Amino acid sequence: MKQNRFGQASVLSPQHLDNLIDALPAGPHRVLATILRFTAARVSEARMLRWAEISDTHILFTAATTKTKTSREVPMAPQLLDVLKRWKAETNPRPTDFIVPGGLVGRPMSRQAFDKQLRATCEQLGLSGVSTHSFRRSCLTAANDKGISLRHLQSISGHTSLAALERYLAVSEEHKVAVVEAFG
């Protein structure tokens, strides 16, 4: 668990992620959290997305904005598409505009601004150990628990190696018990 910015971010269930998103203020914070929820992207990648990088079928994370400096396309989740369509209708952006604008004109929301609001919301909800990276770890762990192959997860997450990806995945107590039961 993450404490005082040390350790790994908590992994939340899909229901807890949805509850957290619903508790965030409507607008850019909630939109950014929804992008994180359905793409397993890093917050630094998601906040840099522009409308031109969004289609009805995919989101393009460009090499210029990814940690690994490689582009990747992530299929569009229907729930995310609905949120983005509503947000686009509300904001009437240009293709070059950031999806989640910040306080300064022409700049995206800062990682710190999102983190500050996320921490305040988590405190209200009584959630501990949650950080911006919880979305990424939670999504990847949930997909892994459903039997999605690590190679397929890697194609979405952008991890450079399977070993790096595996460090993100949490193992539940339930799965540990199942392993021990399989011994007999």
Tab-separated table of C-alpha atoms in Angstrom:
chain	number	residue	atom	x	y	z
A	1	MET	CA	0.000	0.000	0.000
A	2	LYS	CA	1.127	3.499	-0.724
A	3	GLN	CA	1.772	5.725	2.302
A	4	ASN	CA	3.357	9.163	2.253
A	5	ARG	CA	4.118	8.690	-1.442
A	6	PHE	CA	6.090	5.484	-0.858
A	7	GLY	CA	5.055	1.983	-1.892
A	8	GLN	CA	2.637	0.872	-4.564
A	9	ALA	CA	-0.694	2.549	-5.177
A	10	SER	CA	-3.731	0.708	-3.871
A	11	VAL	CA	-5.669	-1.487	-6.259
A	12	LEU	CA	-9.395	-0.741	-6.285
A	13	SER	CA	-12.242	-2.906	-7.541
A	14	PRO	CA	-14.103	-1.722	-10.643
A	15	GLN	CA	-17.001	-0.677	-8.378
A	16	HIS	CA	-14.689	1.357	-6.137
A	17	LEU	CA	-13.181	3.033	-9.206
A	18	ASP	CA	-16.655	3.959	-10.455
A	19	ASN	CA	-17.630	5.302	-7.019
A	20	LEU	CA	-14.443	7.356	-6.868
A	21	ILE	CA	-15.064	8.836	-10.306
A	22	ASP	CA	-18.655	9.687	-9.391
A	23	ALA	CA	-17.416	11.491	-6.269
A	24	LEU	CA	-14.981	13.699	-8.210
A	25	PRO	CA	-16.252	17.109	-9.302
A	26	ALA	CA	-18.022	17.085	-12.656
A	27	GLY	CA	-15.874	18.437	-15.450
A	28	PRO	CA	-12.223	17.889	-16.296
A	29	HIS	CA	-11.305	15.965	-13.132
A	30	ARG	CA	-14.031	13.400	-13.712
A	31	VAL	CA	-13.239	13.199	-17.437
A	32	LEU	CA	-9.536	12.588	-16.752
A	33	ALA	CA	-10.359	9.924	-14.156
A	34	THR	CA	-12.663	8.196	-16.650
A	35	ILE	CA	-9.911	8.181	-19.272
A	36	LEU	CA	-7.576	6.597	-16.721
A	37	ARG	CA	-10.274	4.094	-15.712
A	38	PHE	CA	-10.810	2.786	-19.234
A	39	THR	CA	-7.314	3.041	-20.759
A	40	ALA	CA	-4.903	2.099	-17.932
A	41	ALA	CA	-2.848	5.090	-19.059
A	42	ARG	CA	-0.429	7.021	-16.912
A	43	VAL	CA	-1.879	10.327	-15.718
A	44	SER	CA	0.922	12.191	-17.508
A	45	GLU	CA	-0.115	10.561	-20.800
A	46	ALA	CA	-3.862	10.998	-20.371
A	47	ARG	CA	-3.716	14.667	-19.417
A	48	MET	CA	-1.798	15.434	-22.635
A	49	LEU	CA	-4.464	13.962	-24.931
A	50	ARG	CA	-5.899	16.270	-27.557
A	51	TRP	CA	-9.241	15.899	-29.287
A	52	ALA	CA	-7.533	15.067	-32.592
A	53	GLU	CA	-6.206	11.866	-30.965
A	54	ILE	CA	-9.693	10.564	-30.206
A	55	SER	CA	-11.943	8.614	-32.549
A	56	ASP	CA	-15.089	6.619	-31.953
A	57	THR	CA	-12.990	3.444	-31.981
A	58	HIS	CA	-9.552	4.332	-30.547
A	59	ILE	CA	-7.459	6.688	-28.458
A	60	LEU	CA	-3.969	7.430	-29.744
A	61	PHE	CA	-1.278	8.006	-27.154
A	62	THR	CA	1.506	9.626	-29.181
A	63	ALA	CA	5.206	8.935	-28.750
A	64	ALA	CA	5.732	12.548	-27.698
A	65	THR	CA	3.533	12.065	-24.624
A	66	THR	CA	4.332	8.507	-23.491
A	67	LYS	CA	6.973	7.511	-20.965
A	68	THR	CA	8.401	4.917	-23.340
A	69	LYS	CA	8.393	7.340	-26.312
A	70	THR	CA	6.384	4.897	-28.420
A	71	SER	CA	2.887	5.496	-29.729
A	72	ARG	CA	0.064	3.126	-28.916
A	73	GLU	CA	-3.598	2.873	-29.780
A	74	VAL	CA	-6.087	1.813	-27.146
A	75	PRO	CA	-9.553	0.668	-28.230
A	76	MET	CA	-12.335	2.979	-27.095
A	77	ALA	CA	-14.509	1.625	-24.285
A	78	PRO	CA	-18.194	2.443	-24.850
A	79	GLN	CA	-18.496	4.017	-21.380
A	80	LEU	CA	-15.552	6.304	-22.095
A	81	LEU	CA	-16.895	7.236	-25.521
A	82	ASP	CA	-20.174	8.352	-23.918
A	83	VAL	CA	-18.339	10.547	-21.393
A	84	LEU	CA	-16.109	12.066	-24.080
A	85	LYS	CA	-19.025	12.807	-26.408
A	86	ARG	CA	-20.898	14.607	-23.628
A	87	TRP	CA	-17.758	16.519	-22.604
A	88	LYS	CA	-17.091	17.516	-26.205
A	89	ALA	CA	-20.664	18.783	-26.648
A	90	GLU	CA	-20.311	20.752	-23.401
A	91	THR	CA	-16.937	22.340	-24.238
A	92	ASN	CA	-17.093	22.690	-28.055
A	93	PRO	CA	-13.319	22.224	-28.492
A	94	ARG	CA	-11.032	22.499	-31.514
A	95	PRO	CA	-9.141	19.334	-32.578
A	96	THR	CA	-5.900	20.763	-31.165
A	97	ASP	CA	-7.399	21.513	-27.734
A	98	PHE	CA	-6.489	19.374	-24.755
A	99	ILE	CA	-9.324	17.133	-23.598
A	100	VAL	CA	-8.734	18.170	-19.998
A	101	PRO	CA	-7.782	21.835	-20.038
A	102	GLY	CA	-5.915	23.374	-17.156
A	103	GLY	CA	-6.109	26.716	-15.444
A	104	LEU	CA	-3.873	28.359	-18.029
A	105	VAL	CA	-5.237	28.881	-21.539
A	106	GLY	CA	-3.789	26.387	-24.005
A	107	ARG	CA	-2.364	24.105	-21.304
A	108	PRO	CA	-3.649	20.765	-20.012
A	109	MET	CA	-4.630	20.161	-16.405
A	110	SER	CA	-1.504	19.650	-14.354
A	111	ARG	CA	-0.743	16.326	-12.767
A	112	GLN	CA	-0.558	18.114	-9.415
A	113	ALA	CA	-4.028	19.674	-9.805
A	114	PHE	CA	-5.565	16.291	-10.548
A	115	ASP	CA	-3.641	14.639	-7.717
A	116	LYS	CA	-4.742	17.295	-5.222
A	117	GLN	CA	-8.419	16.814	-6.100
A	118	LEU	CA	-8.053	13.018	-6.120
A	119	ARG	CA	-6.514	13.046	-2.617
A	120	ALA	CA	-9.283	15.298	-1.286
A	121	THR	CA	-11.965	13.052	-2.778
A	122	CYS	CA	-10.306	9.897	-1.431
A	123	GLU	CA	-10.155	11.455	2.020
A	124	GLN	CA	-13.898	12.210	1.838
A	125	LEU	CA	-14.563	8.601	0.816
A	126	GLY	CA	-12.232	7.126	3.444
A	127	LEU	CA	-9.934	5.546	0.847
A	128	SER	CA	-6.261	5.212	1.744
A	129	GLY	CA	-3.230	4.385	-0.345
A	130	VAL	CA	-4.913	5.656	-3.515
A	131	SER	CA	-2.951	7.714	-6.010
A	132	THR	CA	-3.234	8.590	-9.675
A	133	HIS	CA	-1.471	5.306	-10.379
A	134	SER	CA	-4.256	3.339	-8.677
A	135	PHE	CA	-6.327	3.626	-11.846
A	136	ARG	CA	-3.554	1.993	-13.904
A	137	ARG	CA	-2.814	-0.771	-11.397
A	138	SER	CA	-6.513	-1.443	-10.820
A	139	CYS	CA	-7.369	-1.745	-14.511
A	140	LEU	CA	-4.431	-3.989	-15.306
A	141	THR	CA	-5.030	-6.193	-12.265
A	142	ALA	CA	-8.748	-6.564	-13.072
A	143	ALA	CA	-7.968	-7.570	-16.660
A	144	ASN	CA	-5.296	-10.018	-15.497
A	145	ASP	CA	-7.756	-11.532	-12.995
A	146	LYS	CA	-10.147	-12.132	-15.899
A	147	GLY	CA	-7.501	-14.200	-17.660
A	148	ILE	CA	-6.327	-11.640	-20.232
A	149	SER	CA	-2.820	-12.572	-21.333
A	150	LEU	CA	0.105	-10.465	-20.174
A	151	ARG	CA	1.134	-9.829	-23.775
A	152	HIS	CA	-2.289	-8.358	-24.531
A	153	LEU	CA	-2.181	-6.240	-21.376
A	154	GLN	CA	1.257	-5.005	-22.379
A	155	SER	CA	-0.064	-3.836	-25.751
A	156	ILE	CA	-2.537	-1.574	-23.946
A	157	SER	CA	-0.377	-0.460	-21.026
A	158	GLY	CA	2.734	0.352	-23.026
A	159	HIS	CA	5.083	-1.388	-20.589
A	160	THR	CA	8.440	-2.108	-22.220
A	161	SER	CA	8.668	-5.604	-20.747
A	162	LEU	CA	6.462	-8.261	-19.241
A	163	ALA	CA	8.557	-8.111	-16.075
A	164	ALA	CA	7.757	-4.410	-15.669
A	165	LEU	CA	4.070	-5.130	-16.224
A	166	GLU	CA	4.023	-7.988	-13.715
A	167	ARG	CA	5.221	-5.642	-10.946
A	168	TYR	CA	1.980	-3.674	-11.400
A	169	LEU	CA	-0.328	-6.605	-10.896
A	170	ALA	CA	-1.710	-7.231	-7.439
A	171	VAL	CA	-2.399	-10.733	-6.196
A	172	SER	CA	-5.474	-10.993	-4.004
A	173	GLU	CA	-5.659	-13.116	-0.901
A	174	GLU	CA	-8.391	-15.112	-2.663
A	175	HIS	CA	-5.993	-15.992	-5.486
A	176	LYS	CA	-3.269	-16.966	-3.024
A	177	VAL	CA	-5.714	-19.320	-1.280
A	178	ALA	CA	-6.664	-20.824	-4.651
A	179	VAL	CA	-2.991	-21.510	-5.389
A	180	VAL	CA	-2.507	-23.258	-2.053
A	181	GLU	CA	-5.699	-25.264	-2.552
A	182	ALA	CA	-4.430	-26.344	-5.962
A	183	PHE	CA	-1.396	-27.906	-4.278
A	184	GLY	CA	-3.518	-30.769	-2.927
